[in-house]
Each structure stands twice: as C-alpha cells, then as structure tokens.
CSV table of C-alpha atoms in Angstrom, one decimal:
chain,number,residue,atom,x,y,z
A,1,GLU,CA,9.6,-4.4,17.3
A,2,THR,CA,11.0,-7.4,15.4
A,3,HIS,CA,10.4,-7.2,11.7
A,4,PRO,CA,10.7,-10.0,9.2
A,5,PRO,CA,13.9,-10.0,7.1
A,6,PRO,CA,13.6,-8.8,3.5
A,7,VAL,CA,12.6,-11.4,1.0
A,8,ARG,CA,15.5,-12.8,-1.2
A,9,CYS,CA,14.9,-11.5,-4.7
A,10,ARG,CA,16.0,-13.4,-7.8
A,11,THR,CA,16.1,-10.2,-9.9
A,12,HIS,CA,16.7,-6.6,-8.9
A,13,LEU,CA,13.4,-5.6,-10.4
A,14,ARG,CA,11.6,-7.6,-7.7
A,15,LEU,CA,13.1,-5.3,-5.1
A,16,LEU,CA,10.4,-2.8,-6.2
A,17,LEU,CA,7.6,-5.1,-5.0
A,18,PRO,CA,6.0,-4.1,-1.7
A,19,THR,CA,6.1,-7.8,-0.5
A,20,ALA,CA,9.9,-7.8,-0.9
A,21,ARG,CA,10.2,-5.3,2.0
A,22,ALA,CA,13.5,-4.1,0.4
A,23,ILE,CA,12.2,-0.5,0.8
A,24,PRO,CA,12.3,0.4,4.5
A,25,LEU,CA,9.2,1.9,6.0
A,26,VAL,CA,10.6,5.3,7.1
A,27,GLY,CA,8.9,8.6,7.7
A,28,ARG,CA,5.5,6.9,8.2
A,29,ASP,CA,5.2,7.0,12.1
A,30,GLU,CA,2.2,9.3,11.9
A,31,GLU,CA,0.4,7.3,9.2
A,32,MET,CA,1.0,4.1,11.0
A,33,ALA,CA,-0.2,5.5,14.4
A,34,ASN,CA,-3.4,6.7,12.7
A,35,LEU,CA,-4.1,3.3,11.1
A,36,LEU,CA,-3.4,1.5,14.4
A,37,ARG,CA,-5.9,3.7,16.1
A,38,PHE,CA,-8.4,3.1,13.3
A,39,VAL,CA,-8.0,-0.7,13.7
A,40,GLN,CA,-7.8,-1.0,17.5
A,41,ASP,CA,-9.9,1.8,19.0
A,42,ASP,CA,-13.2,0.8,20.6
A,43,SER,CA,-16.3,1.9,18.8
A,44,PRO,CA,-20.1,1.3,19.2
A,45,ASN,CA,-20.1,0.3,15.5
A,46,ASN,CA,-17.6,-2.6,15.2
A,47,ILE,CA,-17.7,-2.5,11.4
A,48,ARG,CA,-15.6,0.4,10.1
A,49,ALA,CA,-14.0,1.3,6.8
A,50,ARG,CA,-11.3,3.7,5.7
A,51,VAL,CA,-10.2,4.9,2.3
A,52,LEU,CA,-6.5,5.6,1.9
A,53,THR,CA,-5.4,7.4,-1.2
A,54,GLY,CA,-2.0,8.3,-2.8
A,55,SER,CA,-0.3,8.4,-6.2
A,56,GLY,CA,1.3,5.3,-7.6
A,57,GLY,CA,4.5,4.7,-5.8
A,58,SER,CA,3.6,6.6,-2.7
A,59,GLY,CA,3.7,3.6,-0.4
A,60,LYS,CA,0.1,2.7,0.2
A,61,THR,CA,0.5,-1.1,-0.2
A,62,ARG,CA,3.8,-1.2,1.8
A,63,LEU,CA,2.1,0.7,4.7
A,64,ALA,CA,-0.9,-1.7,4.7
A,65,LEU,CA,1.4,-4.7,4.6
A,66,GLU,CA,3.2,-3.3,7.7
A,67,LEU,CA,-0.1,-2.7,9.4
A,68,CYS,CA,-1.1,-6.3,8.8
A,69,TYR,CA,2.2,-7.5,10.2
A,70,ARG,CA,2.0,-5.4,13.3
A,71,ILE,CA,-1.4,-6.7,14.4
A,72,LYS,CA,-1.1,-10.3,13.1
A,73,ALA,CA,-0.6,-11.7,16.7
A,74,THR,CA,-4.2,-10.9,17.7
A,75,TRP,CA,-6.0,-10.2,14.4
A,76,ASN,CA,-6.8,-12.0,11.2
A,77,ALA,CA,-5.3,-9.5,8.7
A,78,GLY,CA,-4.6,-9.6,5.0
A,79,PHE,CA,-5.3,-8.6,1.4
A,80,VAL,CA,-8.3,-9.8,-0.6
A,81,THR,CA,-8.5,-10.4,-4.3
A,82,THR,CA,-11.5,-9.5,-6.5
A,83,GLN,CA,-12.0,-13.2,-7.3
A,84,ALA,CA,-11.9,-14.2,-3.6
A,85,LEU,CA,-14.4,-11.5,-2.6
A,86,ALA,CA,-16.8,-12.5,-5.5
A,87,ARG,CA,-16.5,-16.1,-4.5
A,88,PHE,CA,-17.3,-15.4,-0.9
A,89,PHE,CA,-20.2,-13.2,-1.8
A,90,LYS,CA,-21.8,-16.0,-3.9
A,91,GLN,CA,-21.3,-18.6,-1.1
A,92,GLN,CA,-22.4,-16.6,1.9
A,93,ASP,CA,-24.7,-13.8,2.9
A,94,ALA,CA,-22.5,-11.2,4.6
A,95,SER,CA,-25.3,-10.3,7.0
A,96,GLU,CA,-24.9,-13.8,8.5
A,97,TRP,CA,-21.1,-14.1,8.3
A,98,GLY,CA,-19.5,-14.6,11.7
A,99,TRP,CA,-15.8,-13.9,11.9
A,100,GLN,CA,-14.2,-15.6,14.9
A,101,LYS,CA,-11.5,-12.9,15.9
A,102,PRO,CA,-10.8,-9.3,15.1
A,103,THR,CA,-10.4,-9.0,11.3
A,104,LEU,CA,-8.8,-6.5,9.0
A,105,ILE,CA,-9.4,-6.9,5.2
A,106,VAL,CA,-7.3,-4.7,2.8
A,107,PHE,CA,-8.6,-4.0,-0.7
A,108,ASP,CA,-5.7,-2.9,-3.0
A,109,TYR,CA,-6.9,-1.0,-6.1
A,110,ALA,CA,-10.3,-0.6,-4.4
A,111,ALA,CA,-12.0,0.8,-7.6
A,112,ALA,CA,-11.6,-2.7,-9.2
A,113,HIS,CA,-13.6,-4.1,-6.3
A,114,ALA,CA,-16.3,-1.5,-6.4
A,115,ALA,CA,-19.2,-3.5,-7.7
A,116,VAL,CA,-18.8,-6.4,-5.3
A,117,LEU,CA,-17.9,-4.1,-2.5
A,118,ALA,CA,-21.2,-2.1,-2.9
A,119,GLU,CA,-23.2,-5.3,-2.6
A,120,TRP,CA,-21.2,-6.7,0.2
A,121,LEU,CA,-21.5,-3.5,2.3
A,122,THR,CA,-25.3,-3.4,1.7
A,123,GLU,CA,-25.5,-6.7,3.6
A,124,LEU,CA,-22.9,-5.8,6.2
A,125,GLN,CA,-24.6,-2.4,7.1
A,126,ASP,CA,-27.7,-4.0,8.5
A,127,ARG,CA,-26.3,-6.8,10.7
A,128,PRO,CA,-26.3,-6.6,14.5
A,129,VAL,CA,-23.1,-5.4,16.2
A,130,PRO,CA,-20.7,-8.3,15.9
A,131,PRO,CA,-18.7,-9.8,18.8
A,132,TYR,CA,-15.4,-8.9,17.1
A,133,PRO,CA,-14.4,-5.8,15.2
A,134,LEU,CA,-14.2,-5.8,11.4
A,135,ARG,CA,-12.0,-3.2,9.7
A,136,LEU,CA,-12.0,-2.6,5.9
A,137,LEU,CA,-9.0,-0.6,4.5
A,138,LEU,CA,-9.5,0.5,0.9
A,139,LEU,CA,-6.4,1.6,-1.1
A,140,GLU,CA,-6.7,3.6,-4.3
A,141,ARG,CA,-4.9,6.4,-6.2
A,142,HIS,CA,-7.9,8.7,-6.2
A,143,ALA,CA,-11.3,8.9,-4.5
A,144,ASP,CA,-14.0,11.5,-4.8
A,145,VAL,CA,-16.9,11.2,-2.3
A,146,ASP,CA,-19.3,12.7,-4.9
A,147,SER,CA,-18.4,10.7,-7.9
A,148,GLY,CA,-16.7,7.6,-9.3
A,149,TRP,CA,-16.1,4.4,-7.4
A,150,HIS,CA,-16.3,5.9,-4.0
A,151,GLN,CA,-19.8,7.2,-4.6
A,152,ALA,CA,-20.8,3.9,-6.2
A,153,VAL,CA,-19.7,2.0,-3.1
A,154,PHE,CA,-20.7,4.3,-0.2
A,155,SER,CA,-23.3,6.7,-1.7
A,156,PRO,CA,-25.2,5.1,-4.5
A,157,GLY,CA,-28.5,6.7,-3.5
A,158,GLY,CA,-31.6,5.3,-2.0
A,159,TRP,CA,-32.7,4.7,1.6
A,160,SER,CA,-31.4,1.2,1.6
A,161,HIS,CA,-27.8,2.5,1.3
A,162,MET,CA,-28.0,5.3,3.9
A,163,ARG,CA,-25.9,3.5,6.6
A,164,LYS,CA,-23.0,2.7,4.3
A,165,ARG,CA,-21.5,6.2,4.8
A,166,GLU,CA,-21.7,5.6,8.6
A,167,LEU,CA,-19.1,2.8,8.2
A,168,LEU,CA,-16.5,5.3,7.1
A,169,ASP,CA,-13.9,6.5,9.6
A,170,PRO,CA,-13.3,9.3,8.8
A,171,PRO,CA,-16.0,10.2,6.3
A,172,GLU,CA,-13.4,11.6,3.8
A,173,PRO,CA,-10.6,9.7,2.2
A,174,VAL,CA,-7.2,10.0,4.0
A,175,ALA,CA,-4.3,11.0,1.7
A,176,ILE,CA,-0.9,9.5,2.3
A,177,ARG,CA,1.9,12.2,2.4
A,178,SER,CA,5.0,12.4,0.3
A,179,LEU,CA,8.1,11.9,2.3
A,180,PRO,CA,9.2,15.4,3.2
A,181,GLU,CA,12.5,14.7,5.0
A,182,PRO,CA,15.7,14.2,2.9
A,183,ALA,CA,17.0,11.8,5.5
A,184,ASP,CA,14.1,9.5,4.9
A,185,ARG,CA,14.5,9.7,1.1
A,186,LEU,CA,18.2,8.9,1.6
A,187,ALA,CA,17.4,5.9,3.8
A,188,ILE,CA,15.3,4.4,1.0
A,189,LEU,CA,17.8,5.1,-1.7
A,190,SER,CA,20.7,3.7,0.4
A,191,ALA,CA,18.8,0.5,1.4
A,192,VAL,CA,18.3,-0.5,-2.2
A,193,VAL,CA,21.8,0.4,-3.3
A,194,GLN,CA,23.1,-1.6,-0.4
A,195,ARG,CA,21.3,-4.6,-1.8
A,196,ILE,CA,22.7,-4.3,-5.3
A,197,ALA,CA,26.0,-2.5,-5.2
A,198,PRO,CA,27.2,-2.1,-1.6
A,199,GLU,CA,30.6,-0.9,-2.8
A,200,LEU,CA,28.9,2.3,-4.0
A,201,LEU,CA,27.1,3.2,-0.8
A,202,GLU,CA,29.8,5.2,0.9
A,203,LYS,CA,30.3,7.2,-2.4
A,204,LEU,CA,26.6,7.8,-2.6
A,205,ILE,CA,26.2,9.0,1.0
A,206,ASN,CA,29.2,11.4,0.7
A,207,GLU,CA,28.0,12.9,-2.6
A,208,PRO,CA,27.8,16.7,-1.7
A,209,ALA,CA,24.9,17.4,-4.2
A,210,LEU,CA,22.8,14.5,-3.0
A,211,PRO,CA,20.7,16.2,-0.3
A,212,GLN,CA,19.7,19.0,-2.6
A,213,GLN,CA,18.9,16.6,-5.5
A,214,LEU,CA,16.7,14.6,-3.2
A,215,SER,CA,14.9,17.7,-1.9
A,216,GLN,CA,14.3,19.1,-5.4
A,217,SER,CA,13.2,15.9,-7.1
A,218,PRO,CA,9.5,16.1,-8.0
A,219,TRP,CA,9.0,12.4,-7.3
A,220,GLY,CA,11.6,12.2,-4.4
A,221,GLY,CA,8.8,11.8,-1.8
A,222,ASP,CA,7.5,8.6,-3.4
A,223,PRO,CA,9.3,5.5,-2.1
A,224,LEU,CA,8.8,3.5,-5.3
A,225,TYR,CA,10.5,6.1,-7.5
A,226,LEU,CA,13.3,6.5,-5.0
A,227,ALA,CA,13.8,2.7,-5.3
A,228,MET,CA,13.7,2.8,-9.0
A,229,ALA,CA,16.3,5.6,-9.0
A,230,ALA,CA,18.5,3.5,-6.7
A,231,LEU,CA,18.4,0.6,-9.2
A,232,THR,CA,19.6,3.0,-11.9
A,233,ILE,CA,22.3,4.6,-9.6
A,234,ALA,CA,23.6,1.1,-8.6
A,235,ARG,CA,24.1,0.3,-12.3
A,236,SER,CA,25.5,3.6,-13.5
A,237,GLY,CA,27.5,4.6,-10.5
A,238,ASP,CA,26.3,8.2,-10.5
A,239,THR,CA,23.2,10.1,-9.3
A,240,SER,CA,22.1,11.4,-12.7
A,241,ALA,CA,18.9,9.3,-12.3
A,242,LEU,CA,17.6,11.8,-9.7
A,243,ARG,CA,17.3,14.4,-12.5
A,244,LEU,CA,15.0,12.2,-14.7
A,245,GLY,CA,11.3,12.6,-14.9
A,246,ARG,CA,8.9,9.8,-13.7
A,247,THR,CA,8.4,8.4,-17.2
A,248,GLU,CA,12.1,8.6,-18.1
A,249,LEU,CA,13.0,6.8,-14.9
A,250,ALA,CA,10.4,4.1,-15.5
A,251,LEU,CA,11.7,3.6,-19.0
A,252,GLU,CA,15.3,3.5,-17.7
A,253,VAL,CA,14.4,0.6,-15.3
A,254,ALA,CA,12.4,-1.2,-18.0
A,255,GLY,CA,15.3,-0.9,-20.4
A,256,HIS,CA,17.7,-2.6,-18.1
A,257,GLU,CA,15.1,-5.4,-17.5
A,258,GLN,CA,14.7,-5.8,-21.2
A,259,GLN,CA,18.5,-6.2,-21.6
A,260,ARG,CA,18.5,-8.8,-18.8
A,261,LEU,CA,15.8,-10.8,-20.5
A,262,ARG,CA,17.5,-10.5,-23.9
A,263,LYS,CA,20.8,-11.7,-22.4
A,264,LEU,CA,19.0,-14.6,-20.6
A,265,ALA,CA,17.3,-15.6,-23.8
A,266,ASN,CA,20.4,-15.5,-25.9
A,267,SER,CA,22.3,-17.6,-23.5
A,268,HIS,CA,19.8,-20.4,-24.1
C-alpha cells in the first residue's frame, strides 16, 4: 500500500509523536489484521466497541492512526477529543444520530472519556440497527472489566445498562504485544537515527553487541522507548542508551530538550 510520507519535524523531540510517523509500524501485522476484521466484518449488531490496552509507549496510538489511514477511502475514521464528545452529546441525542457512511471513532486515553462515554453508550445501545456500521476503538493503558473506568462505561449496574456489554467485541480488553523480534526493534531504532544522524547508521547496524542489547532491554519491545533511545544514540554516537532504565532514558531525552530551549532563549 502507499503510505503518507513522514511529517517534517522542526525539532527532534517531535519525532516521538505518533502523528509524525517517524516510527515505522513494524511487527504489527497480526494486530492490524485483527483490527481490520473488527472494523470491516459484517455483524447483526452494527455498533461495536473494542478496548485496546498497552503500556505507555507500546504503540497503541500509532496503530490506531494507521488503521484510520488504511480505511479512510471508504470510512469516516478519526480520533475524538473529550470536548468534542461532550459538545456532541449536548447537541444531539445519540439514539437519533444518523451517520452517513461507515464510521470509526477512536478514543485515546479512554478513561478520561468515561463519564461522557457511559451516557453516550446508554443512548446508542437502544437504537435500531443502523444502515452503516459504527465502530468505537478505546485506547488505554489498563482496563479491568470488574472495576475502574471500564466497569463505569460498560457495566455500571442496572437493567438499563445491560446491553452495553453486548457492544464489546471481544468482551475482554485486547492487550497489544511488546515487539518480540530484534529485527523489528532495530528497524525502529534505525529509522529515527537515519532522520537525525544518517552518518551513524552504518556504524549502528554493524555494532556486534546491538542484537543482544535489543533483546535484553526491558523496554526494547516498546516503540516509543526505542525511538527515545535512538534520539540519545544519534547525539552520543554510542549505544549506551540501551542500558538505561525507562526513567533514566526519559530524563536523558528531557535534558537534551532543556539544553535546546536554553540555547534558543540565550540566542535571543
């Protein structure tokens, strides 16, 4: 398929944003195939929801963005903010809302949307089968079906909320995997280094200890942390960043950004 080019970033830190598409989507064929089936498969109930969970940096948002891109030719697909959802809820009864083509709505940080989502789904659950499918994809770090935001949205108790659970496909949250393959981890690392310090790329790829370092890193399966490590490697010229912990790596990246801002301020 033809994919849009990476967004031009004014600062290296913006390479970490999912919308920059600087981090290639590798090792996610199974996850993408499952999401495409969830979106496109026929179902008697054309309103369906899925909860996708994963630690911060695991790639949930990037995966959802790619899903929106792949179906955009025939679907309305995109992310919604809490403010937009609340505004819609005030202006229109969801039980009477009529979408005019297949629609996918992604809720990033779903727990922050919980209160409005709970009310919205109460109205959606009782409407007749619509002419076009509606898919709701909820992204969050954690979800427990018996407590917290998930229970508040889908199982708050009472007969009036019984059908909310029926919207879920599958009933349990789906956890995104860490990237297991060193080749996929290296692809992410290399892509970011290529954007910042391409002269270091050959040295990085030929580093004999690199495959083992990538396999043993406790955060090596999380694309965001691999990209953060690549930022540090591109600046230092060595792979010592792969031995840092999550917090140490985040502080290293933040320290470089602080230096950039200080230099910018001093120059003016």
